Coordinates of C-alpha atoms in Angstrom, one line a residue:
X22 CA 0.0 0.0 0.0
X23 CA 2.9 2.5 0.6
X24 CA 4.0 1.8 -2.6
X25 CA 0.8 2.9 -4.4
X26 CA -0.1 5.7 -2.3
X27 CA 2.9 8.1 -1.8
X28 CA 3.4 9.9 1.5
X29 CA 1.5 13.1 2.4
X30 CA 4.8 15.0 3.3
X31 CA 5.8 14.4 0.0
X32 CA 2.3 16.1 -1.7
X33 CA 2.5 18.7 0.6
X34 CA 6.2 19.7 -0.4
X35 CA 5.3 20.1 -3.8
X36 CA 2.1 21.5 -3.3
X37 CA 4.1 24.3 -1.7
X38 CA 7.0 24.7 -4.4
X39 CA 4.2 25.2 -6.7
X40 CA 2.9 27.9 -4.7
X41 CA 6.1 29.7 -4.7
X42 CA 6.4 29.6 -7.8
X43 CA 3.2 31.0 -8.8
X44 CA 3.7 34.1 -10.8
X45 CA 2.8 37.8 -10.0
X46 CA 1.4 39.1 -13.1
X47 CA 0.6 42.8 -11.7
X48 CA 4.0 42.8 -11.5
X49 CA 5.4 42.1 -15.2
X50 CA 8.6 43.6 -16.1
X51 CA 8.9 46.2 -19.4
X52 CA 9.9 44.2 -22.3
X53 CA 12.3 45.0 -25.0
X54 CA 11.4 47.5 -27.9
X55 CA 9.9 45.7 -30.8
X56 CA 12.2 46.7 -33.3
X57 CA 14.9 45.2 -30.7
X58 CA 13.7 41.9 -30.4
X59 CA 16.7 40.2 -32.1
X60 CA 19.4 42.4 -30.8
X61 CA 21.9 39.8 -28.7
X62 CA 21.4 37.5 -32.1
X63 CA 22.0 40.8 -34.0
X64 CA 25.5 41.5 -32.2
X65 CA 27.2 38.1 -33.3
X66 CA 25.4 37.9 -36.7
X67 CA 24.9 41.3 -37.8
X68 CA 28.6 42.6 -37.4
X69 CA 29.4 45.7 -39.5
X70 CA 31.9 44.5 -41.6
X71 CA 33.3 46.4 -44.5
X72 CA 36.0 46.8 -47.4
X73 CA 38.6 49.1 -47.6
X74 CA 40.2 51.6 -45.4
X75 CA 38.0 53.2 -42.6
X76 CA 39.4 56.2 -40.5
X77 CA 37.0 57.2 -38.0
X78 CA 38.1 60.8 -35.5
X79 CA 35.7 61.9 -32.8
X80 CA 36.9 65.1 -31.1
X81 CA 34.8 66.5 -28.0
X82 CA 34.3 70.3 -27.8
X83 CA 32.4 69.4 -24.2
X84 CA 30.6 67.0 -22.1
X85 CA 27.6 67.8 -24.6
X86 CA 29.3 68.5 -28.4
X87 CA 31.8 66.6 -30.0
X88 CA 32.4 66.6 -34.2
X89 CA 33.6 63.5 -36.0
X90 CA 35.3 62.9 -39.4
X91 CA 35.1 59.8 -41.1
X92 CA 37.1 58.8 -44.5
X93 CA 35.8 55.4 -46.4
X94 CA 38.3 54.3 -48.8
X95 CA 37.3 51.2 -50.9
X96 CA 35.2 49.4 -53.6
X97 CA 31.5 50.0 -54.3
X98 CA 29.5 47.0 -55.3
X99 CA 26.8 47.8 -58.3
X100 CA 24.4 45.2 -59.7
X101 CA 24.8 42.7 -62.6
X102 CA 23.0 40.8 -64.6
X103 CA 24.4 37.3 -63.4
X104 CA 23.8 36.5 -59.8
X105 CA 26.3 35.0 -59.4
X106 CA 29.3 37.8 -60.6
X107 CA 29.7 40.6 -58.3
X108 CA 30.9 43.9 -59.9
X109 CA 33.1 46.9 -57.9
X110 CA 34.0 50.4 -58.7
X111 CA 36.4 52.0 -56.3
X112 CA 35.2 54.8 -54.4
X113 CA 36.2 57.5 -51.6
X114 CA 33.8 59.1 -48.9
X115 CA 34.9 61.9 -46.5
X116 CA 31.7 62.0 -43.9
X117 CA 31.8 65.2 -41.1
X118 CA 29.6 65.1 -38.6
X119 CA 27.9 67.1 -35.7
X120 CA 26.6 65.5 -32.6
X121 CA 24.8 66.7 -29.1
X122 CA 23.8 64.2 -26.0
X123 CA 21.7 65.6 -23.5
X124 CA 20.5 63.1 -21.0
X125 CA 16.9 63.8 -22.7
X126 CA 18.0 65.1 -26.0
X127 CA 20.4 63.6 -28.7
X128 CA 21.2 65.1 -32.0
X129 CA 23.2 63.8 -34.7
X130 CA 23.7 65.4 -38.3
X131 CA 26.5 63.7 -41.0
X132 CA 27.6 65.4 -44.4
X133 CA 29.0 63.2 -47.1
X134 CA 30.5 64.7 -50.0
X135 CA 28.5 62.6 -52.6
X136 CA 25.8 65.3 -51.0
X137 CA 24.0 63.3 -49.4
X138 CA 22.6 64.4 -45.4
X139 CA 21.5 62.4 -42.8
X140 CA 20.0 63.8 -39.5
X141 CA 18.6 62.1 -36.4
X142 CA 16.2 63.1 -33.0
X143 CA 15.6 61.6 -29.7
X144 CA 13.8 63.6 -27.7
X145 CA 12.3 62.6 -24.3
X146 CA 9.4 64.0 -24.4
X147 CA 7.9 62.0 -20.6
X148 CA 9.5 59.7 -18.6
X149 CA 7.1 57.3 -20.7
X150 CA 7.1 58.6 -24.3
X151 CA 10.2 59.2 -26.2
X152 CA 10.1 60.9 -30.1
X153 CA 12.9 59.4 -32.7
X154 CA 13.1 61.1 -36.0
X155 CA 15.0 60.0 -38.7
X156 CA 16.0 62.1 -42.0
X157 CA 18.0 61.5 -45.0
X158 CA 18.1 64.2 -48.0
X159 CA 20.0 63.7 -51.0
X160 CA 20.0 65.0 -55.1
X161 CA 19.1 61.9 -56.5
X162 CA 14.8 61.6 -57.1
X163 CA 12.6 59.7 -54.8
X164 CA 15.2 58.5 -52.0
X165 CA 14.8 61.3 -49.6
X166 CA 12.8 60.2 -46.4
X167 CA 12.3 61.3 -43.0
X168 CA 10.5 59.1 -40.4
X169 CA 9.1 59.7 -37.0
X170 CA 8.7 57.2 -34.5
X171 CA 6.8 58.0 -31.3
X172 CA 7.3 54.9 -28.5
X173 CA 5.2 54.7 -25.3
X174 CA 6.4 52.5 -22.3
X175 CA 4.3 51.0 -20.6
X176 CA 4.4 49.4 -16.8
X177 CA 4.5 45.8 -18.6
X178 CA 4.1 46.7 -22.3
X179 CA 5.6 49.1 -25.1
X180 CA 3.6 50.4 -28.1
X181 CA 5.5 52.5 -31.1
X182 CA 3.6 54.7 -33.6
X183 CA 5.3 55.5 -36.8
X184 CA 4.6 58.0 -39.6
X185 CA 6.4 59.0 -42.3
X186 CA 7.1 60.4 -45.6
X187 CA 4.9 58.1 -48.9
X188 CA 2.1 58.4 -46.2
X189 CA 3.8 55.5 -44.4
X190 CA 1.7 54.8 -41.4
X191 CA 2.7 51.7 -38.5
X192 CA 2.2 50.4 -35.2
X193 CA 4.1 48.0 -32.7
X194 CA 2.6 46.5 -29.5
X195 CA 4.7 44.3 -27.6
X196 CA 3.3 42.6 -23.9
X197 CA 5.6 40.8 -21.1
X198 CA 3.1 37.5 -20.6
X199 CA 5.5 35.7 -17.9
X200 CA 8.4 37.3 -16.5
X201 CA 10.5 35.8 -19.1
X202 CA 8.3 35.3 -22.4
X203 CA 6.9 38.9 -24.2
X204 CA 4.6 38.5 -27.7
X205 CA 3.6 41.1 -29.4
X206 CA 2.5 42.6 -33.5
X207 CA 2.8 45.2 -35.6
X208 CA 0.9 46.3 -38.8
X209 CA 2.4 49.1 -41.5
X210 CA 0.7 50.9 -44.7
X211 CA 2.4 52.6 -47.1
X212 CA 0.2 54.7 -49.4
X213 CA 2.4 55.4 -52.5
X214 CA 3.2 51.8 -53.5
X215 CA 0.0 50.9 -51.7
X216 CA 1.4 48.0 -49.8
X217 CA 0.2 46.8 -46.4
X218 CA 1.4 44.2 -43.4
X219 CA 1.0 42.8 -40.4
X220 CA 3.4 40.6 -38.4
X221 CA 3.5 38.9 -35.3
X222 CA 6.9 38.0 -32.7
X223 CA 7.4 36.3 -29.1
X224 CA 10.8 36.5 -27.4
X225 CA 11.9 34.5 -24.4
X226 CA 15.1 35.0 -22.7
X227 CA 16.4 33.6 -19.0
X228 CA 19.9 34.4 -17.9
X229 CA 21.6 32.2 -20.1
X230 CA 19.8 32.0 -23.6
X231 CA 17.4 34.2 -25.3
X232 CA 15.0 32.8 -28.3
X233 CA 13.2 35.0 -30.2
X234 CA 10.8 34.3 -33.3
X235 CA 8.9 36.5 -36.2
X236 CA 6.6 36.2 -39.3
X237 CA 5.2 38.4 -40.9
X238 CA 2.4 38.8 -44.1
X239 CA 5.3 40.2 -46.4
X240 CA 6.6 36.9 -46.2
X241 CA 9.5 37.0 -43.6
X242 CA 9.9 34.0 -41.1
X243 CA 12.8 35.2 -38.5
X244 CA 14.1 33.1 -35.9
X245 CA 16.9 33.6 -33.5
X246 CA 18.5 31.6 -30.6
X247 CA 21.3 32.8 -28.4
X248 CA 23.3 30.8 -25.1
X249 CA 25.3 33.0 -23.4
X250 CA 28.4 30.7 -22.5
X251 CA 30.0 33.1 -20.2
X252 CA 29.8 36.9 -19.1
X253 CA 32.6 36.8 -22.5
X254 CA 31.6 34.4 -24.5
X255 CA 27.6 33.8 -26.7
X256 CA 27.1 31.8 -29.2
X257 CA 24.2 32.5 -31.4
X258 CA 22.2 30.9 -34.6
X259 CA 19.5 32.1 -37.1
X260 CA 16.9 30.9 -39.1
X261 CA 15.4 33.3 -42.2
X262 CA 13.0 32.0 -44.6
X263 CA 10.6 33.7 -47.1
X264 CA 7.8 31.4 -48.1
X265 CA 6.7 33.7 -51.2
X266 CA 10.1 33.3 -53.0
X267 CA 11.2 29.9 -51.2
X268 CA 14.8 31.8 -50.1
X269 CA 16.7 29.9 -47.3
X270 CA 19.3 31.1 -45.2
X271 CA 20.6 29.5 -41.7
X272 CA 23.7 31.1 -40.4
X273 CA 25.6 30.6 -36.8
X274 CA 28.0 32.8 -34.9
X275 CA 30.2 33.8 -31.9
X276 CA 30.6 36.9 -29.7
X277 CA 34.0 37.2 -27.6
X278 CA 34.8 39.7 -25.5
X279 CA 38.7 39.8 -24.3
X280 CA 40.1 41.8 -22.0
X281 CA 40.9 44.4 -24.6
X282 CA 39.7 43.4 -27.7
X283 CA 36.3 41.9 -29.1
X284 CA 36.2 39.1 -31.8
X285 CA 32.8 38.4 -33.9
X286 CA 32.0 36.4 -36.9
X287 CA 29.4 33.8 -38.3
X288 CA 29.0 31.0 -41.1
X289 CA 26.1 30.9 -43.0
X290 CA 24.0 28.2 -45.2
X291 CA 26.1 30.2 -48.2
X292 CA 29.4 29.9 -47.7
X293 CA 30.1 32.9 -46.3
X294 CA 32.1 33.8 -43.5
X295 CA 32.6 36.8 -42.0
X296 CA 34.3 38.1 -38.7
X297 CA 35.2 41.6 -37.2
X298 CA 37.9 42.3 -34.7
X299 CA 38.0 45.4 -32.8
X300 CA 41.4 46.0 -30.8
X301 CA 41.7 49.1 -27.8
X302 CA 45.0 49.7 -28.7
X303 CA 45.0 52.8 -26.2
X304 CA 42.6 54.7 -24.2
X305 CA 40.2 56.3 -27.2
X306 CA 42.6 54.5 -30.0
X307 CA 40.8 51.5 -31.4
X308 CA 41.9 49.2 -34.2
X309 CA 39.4 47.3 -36.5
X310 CA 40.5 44.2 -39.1
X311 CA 37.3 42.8 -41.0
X312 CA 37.2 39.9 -43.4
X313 CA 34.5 38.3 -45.3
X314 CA 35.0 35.4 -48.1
X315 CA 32.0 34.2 -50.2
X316 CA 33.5 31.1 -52.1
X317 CA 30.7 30.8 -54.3
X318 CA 30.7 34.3 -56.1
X319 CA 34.5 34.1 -55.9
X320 CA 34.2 37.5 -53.9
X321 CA 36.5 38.2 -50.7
X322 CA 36.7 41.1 -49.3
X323 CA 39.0 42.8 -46.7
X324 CA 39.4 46.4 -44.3
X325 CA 41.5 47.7 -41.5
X326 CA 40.4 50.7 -39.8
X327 CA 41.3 53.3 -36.7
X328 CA 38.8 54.8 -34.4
X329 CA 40.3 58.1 -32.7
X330 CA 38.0 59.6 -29.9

């Protein structure tokens, strides 16, 4: 009989663990943006790699102004007819820029001397809603934009409004469900090519892996799965699939953090692979080296870079 009926101590025990573990859910936490529901996955696989030479100088005027100047020396792809041959024209950039940080203000303008400028706003408007403006004007027809983005946070939730030029019109909502999982949706319209969406995401994350996932109407399936190893060391993989044109790509990377450098790179279902190393040779000195090779279009590419400031 003991055997079949287990002892009350026993049911009582986990009658009480399940109790403690019962979840407070007037007391959610905020969850990430929308827009930032992939960033640890975004870090490791979304490095900014480049080709060329990159100089990059920063000088601070005061704790609130600082200008930059940037030079970009190196080849510019353009497309081709065969997918598989990638064409490059060497090209030079020289980018300055103006920038002011305000605990509730940030402003950022860059020049490039292919004419093109670029401006952004955040403004903190409440404690609760923040504005972000983005502009870019430029000579050539139809590919200036501006776009303003108005985000509201919430005790448990955030919700983003965005207008913008081509009577662009969208919406994000994202919720905290459990103290670690958050779902939420967005919709968009965009008058002048009269094209509309709607999309759906959930993110869960604990302290050592976040998972996040994403589809939307347009076609995109997004999926994302990060393990932090270490405080140093993530490893992270991606899933992107478009079920209107049947495209695949899987892709898997690393983030490590040294003492005074930072290494980052990934391998995707393509053959390419990519990494980014960013060396603190000194205090404001930084070195970059970036290398990406793409056996399949025969296409390698290679930078080196300083960062002054």
């Amino acid at each position: 009989m003991a055997d079949l009926f287990p002892p009350l101590v026993t049911a009582q025990v986990d009658a009480k663990n399940k109790v403690d573990e019962k979840v407070d859910y007037s007391n959610l936490p905020c969850p990430v943006p929308y827009e930032e529901l992939h960033r640890e996955a975004f870090m490791s696989l979304k490095a900014e790699n480049f080709e060329g030479l990159r100089f990059d100088f920063t000088k601070g005027l005061n704790q609130k102004f600082s200008l930059s100047h940037s030079v970009m020396m190196g080849p510019t792809e353009v497309p081709s007819q065969s997918p598989d041959t990638t064409i490059k024209i060497p090209t030079a950039h020289y980018e300055f820029g103006a920038n002011y940080f305000d605990p509730k203000l940030m402003l950022v303008g860059r020049v490039m001397t292919d004419g093109r400028l670029n401006a952004r706003v955040k403004a903190d408007i409440s404690d609760k809603l923040i504005l972000k403006a983005n502009a870019q004007l430029t000579g050539e027809p139809h590919l200036s934009h501006a776009v303003f983005n108005f985000d509201y946070m919430g005790k448990d939730y955030r919700a983003q409004l965005q207008l913008g030029n081509s009577a662009l019109i969208g919406a994000t909502y994202i919720q905290s469900v459990t103290p670690r999982l958050s779902m939420g949706g967005e919709v968009f319209w965009a008058g002048v090519p009269r094209k509309s969406g709607i999309g759906y995401a959930a993110r869960y994350e604990t302290d050592q892996m976040v998972a996040s996932a994403q589809v939307a109407s347009t076609g995109a399936v997004v999926m994302n799965y990060v393990q932090k190893i270490s405080e140093k060391v993530s490893l992270a993989t991606d899933f992107v699939y478009n079920y209107f044109s049947r495209d695949v790509v899987a892709s898997v990377g690393y983030d490590y953090i040294l003492r005074q450098s930072r290494v980052r790179g990934k391998v995707d279902s393509n053959g390419v692979t990519s990494a980014l190393l960013e060396e603190r040779l000194s205090m404001g000195l930084n070195f970059l080296l970036s290398a990406e090779v793409d056996h399949k279009k025969k296409d390698y590419k290679f930078g080196f870079g300083l960062t002054v400031g």
